[in-house]
Coordinates of C-alpha atoms and ligand atoms in Angstrom, one line a residue:
M1 CA 61.2 201.4 155.6
Q2 CA 63.4 199.0 157.7
I3 CA 65.3 196.5 156.5
I4 CA 66.2 193.9 159.0
Q5 CA 69.0 190.7 158.4
D6 CA 68.7 189.6 162.3
I7 CA 66.6 187.6 163.6
A8 CA 66.2 188.2 167.1
L9 CA 65.4 192.0 165.8
T10 CA 62.8 190.7 163.7
K11 CA 61.0 188.8 166.2
S12 CA 60.9 191.1 168.7
L13 CA 59.7 193.4 166.0
C14 CA 57.0 191.1 164.9
R15 CA 56.2 190.8 168.7
S16 CA 55.7 194.7 169.0
L17 CA 53.4 194.8 165.8
K18 CA 51.0 192.7 166.4
Q19 CA 50.2 194.8 169.7
E20 CA 48.8 196.8 166.9
G21 CA 46.7 194.7 165.4
S22 CA 47.1 191.6 162.8
L23 CA 50.2 190.8 161.2
G24 CA 50.4 190.1 157.2
F25 CA 52.9 188.4 156.0
V26 CA 54.6 187.2 152.4
P27 CA 57.4 185.3 152.2
T28 CA 59.1 185.8 148.8
M29 CA 62.4 184.6 147.0
G30 CA 62.6 188.4 145.8
Y31 CA 63.1 189.6 142.2
L32 CA 59.2 190.5 142.6
H33 CA 56.9 190.6 140.0
E34 CA 52.7 191.7 140.2
G35 CA 52.0 188.1 141.5
H36 CA 54.2 189.5 144.1
L37 CA 52.8 192.6 144.5
S38 CA 48.9 191.7 144.2
L39 CA 49.7 189.5 147.4
V40 CA 51.9 192.3 149.1
K41 CA 48.5 194.6 148.1
Q42 CA 46.2 192.4 149.5
S43 CA 48.3 192.3 152.9
V44 CA 48.1 195.9 153.4
K45 CA 44.8 196.4 152.4
E46 CA 43.8 193.6 155.4
N47 CA 46.3 194.0 158.0
P48 CA 47.7 196.9 159.9
N49 CA 51.5 195.9 158.8
T50 CA 52.9 193.9 156.9
I51 CA 56.3 192.2 156.8
V52 CA 58.2 190.6 153.2
S53 CA 60.7 188.1 153.6
V54 CA 63.2 188.3 150.9
F55 CA 65.4 185.1 150.9
V56 CA 66.5 183.1 148.4
N57 CA 66.4 179.7 150.0
P58 CA 69.3 177.2 148.6
S59 CA 67.5 174.5 150.3
Q60 CA 64.7 174.0 147.9
F61 CA 66.7 174.0 145.1
G62 CA 68.1 170.5 143.9
Q63 CA 71.7 169.9 142.7
N64 CA 71.3 170.7 139.1
E65 CA 68.9 173.8 139.7
D66 CA 69.2 177.4 139.1
L67 CA 69.7 178.7 142.6
A68 CA 73.4 180.2 141.3
T69 CA 71.4 182.0 138.3
Y70 CA 68.0 182.5 140.5
P71 CA 67.5 186.3 139.7
R72 CA 68.1 188.7 142.3
D73 CA 68.1 192.6 142.6
L74 CA 67.1 193.7 146.2
E75 CA 67.3 197.3 145.5
R76 CA 64.5 196.8 142.9
D77 CA 62.5 194.7 145.4
V78 CA 62.5 197.2 148.0
A79 CA 61.8 199.9 145.8
L80 CA 58.6 198.3 144.3
L81 CA 57.7 197.1 148.1
Q82 CA 57.9 200.7 149.2
E83 CA 55.5 201.5 146.3
C84 CA 53.0 199.6 147.9
G85 CA 53.3 200.7 151.5
V86 CA 55.3 197.9 153.1
E87 CA 57.3 199.0 155.8
Y88 CA 59.6 196.3 157.2
I89 CA 61.3 193.6 154.8
F90 CA 62.8 190.8 156.6
N91 CA 66.3 189.9 154.1
P92 CA 68.3 187.5 156.6
S93 CA 71.5 185.3 155.0
T94 CA 71.6 182.2 154.6
Q95 CA 74.0 181.9 157.5
A96 CA 71.7 183.0 159.6
I97 CA 69.0 180.8 158.3
Y98 CA 71.5 177.9 158.0
P99 CA 73.8 177.9 160.7
N100 CA 76.7 175.3 160.6
G101 CA 75.5 172.1 162.5
F102 CA 72.2 172.7 160.8
D103 CA 70.0 169.5 161.1
T104 CA 66.4 169.6 162.0
W105 CA 64.0 169.4 158.6
V106 CA 59.9 169.5 157.9
V107 CA 59.4 166.2 155.7
P108 CA 55.7 166.7 154.4
D109 CA 54.5 163.3 153.1
K110 CA 52.2 162.2 150.2
L111 CA 51.6 165.5 149.3
A112 CA 54.8 166.3 148.6
D113 CA 55.3 162.5 146.7
V114 CA 53.0 163.6 143.5
L115 CA 53.8 166.4 140.8
C116 CA 56.4 169.0 141.5
G117 CA 57.5 167.0 144.3
K118 CA 58.4 163.7 142.3
S119 CA 60.4 165.7 140.0
R120 CA 62.4 168.0 142.6
P121 CA 62.8 165.5 145.1
G122 CA 63.7 167.4 148.2
H123 CA 61.9 170.5 146.9
F124 CA 59.0 170.6 149.5
R125 CA 61.4 169.8 151.9
G126 CA 63.0 172.7 151.5
V127 CA 59.9 175.0 151.3
A128 CA 58.4 173.6 154.3
T129 CA 61.5 174.1 156.3
I130 CA 62.1 177.6 155.6
V131 CA 58.5 178.4 155.9
L132 CA 58.0 177.1 159.4
K133 CA 61.3 179.0 160.4
L134 CA 60.3 182.1 158.5
L135 CA 57.0 181.7 160.8
N136 CA 58.4 181.2 163.7
I137 CA 60.7 184.2 163.7
V138 CA 57.5 186.1 162.2
S139 CA 54.6 184.9 163.8
P140 CA 52.2 186.3 161.5
D141 CA 47.9 186.4 161.5
H142 CA 48.1 185.8 158.0
M143 CA 50.7 184.7 154.9
Y144 CA 49.5 185.3 151.6
M145 CA 50.8 182.8 148.9
G146 CA 49.9 182.6 145.2
L147 CA 47.8 179.8 143.8
K148 CA 50.1 179.2 141.0
D149 CA 52.4 177.7 143.5
F150 CA 49.2 175.1 144.1
Q151 CA 51.1 172.3 145.5
Q152 CA 53.2 174.8 147.9
Q153 CA 50.1 176.3 149.3
R154 CA 48.6 173.2 149.9
I155 CA 51.2 171.3 151.5
L156 CA 52.0 174.7 153.7
K157 CA 48.3 175.0 154.6
Q158 CA 48.4 171.0 155.5
M159 CA 51.6 171.6 157.7
I160 CA 49.9 174.7 159.6
I161 CA 47.3 172.1 160.6
D162 CA 49.5 169.2 161.1
L163 CA 51.8 171.5 163.3
N164 CA 49.1 173.2 165.4
L165 CA 50.3 176.7 163.7
D166 CA 48.5 179.9 164.6
C167 CA 48.6 181.5 161.2
D168 CA 46.1 180.8 158.0
I169 CA 47.1 181.2 154.5
V170 CA 45.3 183.6 152.2
A171 CA 45.7 181.9 148.9
C172 CA 45.5 184.5 146.4
P173 CA 44.4 184.3 142.8
I174 CA 47.4 183.8 139.9
V175 CA 48.4 186.9 138.2
R176 CA 48.6 186.6 134.6
E177 CA 50.7 188.4 131.8
A178 CA 48.5 190.4 129.4
D179 CA 48.7 187.4 127.1
G180 CA 47.8 184.6 130.3
L181 CA 51.5 183.9 131.1
A182 CA 51.3 183.0 134.4
M183 CA 53.7 185.6 135.8
S184 CA 56.7 183.9 137.6
S185 CA 60.5 185.1 138.5
R186 CA 61.9 182.5 136.1
N187 CA 59.9 183.9 132.8
S188 CA 62.9 186.5 132.8
Y189 CA 64.6 183.3 132.0
L190 CA 62.7 182.9 128.2
N191 CA 64.2 184.0 124.9
P192 CA 61.4 185.8 123.0
Q193 CA 60.8 182.5 120.7
Q194 CA 60.3 180.6 123.9
R195 CA 58.3 183.5 125.6
E196 CA 55.9 183.3 122.3
K197 CA 55.7 179.2 122.8
S198 CA 55.4 179.1 126.4
L199 CA 51.6 180.8 126.0
S200 CA 50.4 177.3 124.9
L201 CA 50.3 176.7 128.8
Y202 CA 47.4 179.2 129.1
Q203 CA 46.1 178.4 125.8
G204 CA 45.9 174.4 127.2
L205 CA 44.4 175.1 130.6
L206 CA 41.8 177.7 128.6
K207 CA 40.9 174.6 126.1
A208 CA 40.8 171.8 128.9
R209 CA 38.2 174.2 131.0
E210 CA 36.2 174.1 127.2
L211 CA 36.4 170.6 126.6
F212 CA 34.7 170.1 130.5
A213 CA 32.3 173.0 129.5
Q214 CA 31.1 170.8 126.7
G215 CA 30.6 167.7 128.9
E216 CA 34.0 165.7 128.7
R217 CA 34.7 164.4 131.5
D218 CA 37.6 162.1 130.7
C219 CA 40.9 163.5 131.9
G220 CA 43.2 161.1 129.6
L221 CA 41.1 162.4 126.8
I222 CA 41.5 166.3 128.0
I223 CA 45.4 165.5 128.9
N224 CA 46.0 164.2 125.4
T225 CA 44.3 167.1 123.6
I226 CA 46.2 169.7 125.6
K227 CA 49.5 167.6 125.3
E228 CA 49.6 167.8 121.6
N229 CA 49.5 171.4 121.7
I230 CA 51.9 171.7 124.0
E231 CA 54.6 169.7 122.5
N232 CA 53.7 171.1 119.1
S233 CA 54.9 174.6 120.7
G234 CA 58.3 172.9 121.2
G235 CA 57.6 172.4 125.2
V236 CA 58.7 169.4 126.3
I237 CA 56.2 168.2 129.1
D238 CA 57.3 167.4 133.2
Y239 CA 53.6 166.4 133.7
I240 CA 50.1 167.2 132.5
E241 CA 47.7 165.7 135.8
C242 CA 43.7 166.4 136.5
V243 CA 44.0 166.0 140.5
D244 CA 41.8 166.5 143.1
P245 CA 42.3 169.4 145.1
L246 CA 42.5 168.3 148.3
S247 CA 45.0 164.7 148.0
L248 CA 46.5 166.0 144.5
Q249 CA 46.1 162.4 143.9
S250 CA 45.8 162.0 139.8
V251 CA 41.8 161.2 139.1
Q252 CA 40.3 159.9 135.8
E253 CA 37.1 161.1 135.3
A254 CA 36.6 164.8 135.8
E255 CA 34.8 166.9 138.3
A256 CA 33.8 170.4 139.2
D257 CA 36.8 171.2 141.5
T258 CA 39.5 168.9 139.3
R259 CA 42.5 171.1 138.8
M260 CA 44.5 170.6 136.1
M261 CA 48.2 170.9 136.8
L262 CA 51.1 170.8 134.4
A263 CA 54.8 171.8 134.7
V264 CA 56.7 172.1 131.2
Y265 CA 60.2 172.6 130.3
F266 CA 61.2 175.7 127.1
G267 CA 64.5 175.2 126.6
K268 CA 66.3 174.8 130.5
T269 CA 63.3 177.1 132.2
R270 CA 60.6 174.9 133.6
L271 CA 57.4 176.5 134.0
I272 CA 54.1 175.4 135.9
D273 CA 50.7 176.7 135.5
N274 CA 47.4 175.2 136.8
M275 CA 43.3 176.0 136.6
A276 CA 39.9 174.4 137.9
L277 CA 38.3 172.8 135.3
K278 CA 35.2 174.3 136.1
A279 CA 35.2 178.0 135.4
Ligands
PAF301 O1 56.6 180.4 146.7 C1 58.5 181.1 147.1 O2 58.9 181.9 146.3 C2 59.1 180.3 148.0 O3 58.8 178.5 147.6 C3 58.7 180.6 149.5 C4 57.4 180.3 149.8 C5 59.5 181.8 149.6 C6 59.7 179.7 150.3 O4 61.1 180.1 149.8

């Protein structure tokens, strides 16, 4: 297992790894859970070499967000990655990624104006910038990302097309706890009561699917039903929307590929989840 901090070393390592065949890449902010590990396992299965980055990216956190308290445990991450057969971890310092004088940003446009981009201004500018930097350093053939961050994955796919990058995104299914809560590093913030109530997100998404399967196509009505359940459980809704999966724009009439997207606060913890309306 090699844990590399240096950018130039990582670049030359990745160049030589690519001579052995395709290189898989999993970008993470650490504090890994089964969701991350499912991406890692898929990459290890599909590529002769896989590199995982562990970097808590300050530029994607807003001023009042949880950068300072974001959970970190590199030792544990390393052990988990080792068990999955990963041999290379890129773990740069903030100073190496954002040296003094850093002044160039990737600013996604319309896709970042909606949903999480609306409530977290600047978030996707930070995400797109760090991911482009990571792609330039690692030059992977395939980047593995989870569909829980549906908007992130969509924005980055568009960035790859728009900026002519030589990498594709392998979008992997959402991994859930046994009771259905989507796995997230932020779940660790929830107290036992919030954890129990947060199940209303998954239940809401299942209810939306059920309504769609019964023939309901009115997004307003589907959203209102779910809203009520979530609010009754104590969740404070940031957004619940039915969107087109490509444009991420809200739709009024549900179709098979319509995606139900939601972001809900339990206390200070903001959880996101999503599901296609058609099972
Ligand atoms: O999804 C995440 O963990 C982060 O947004 C990412 C892609 C690693 C960029 O910091």
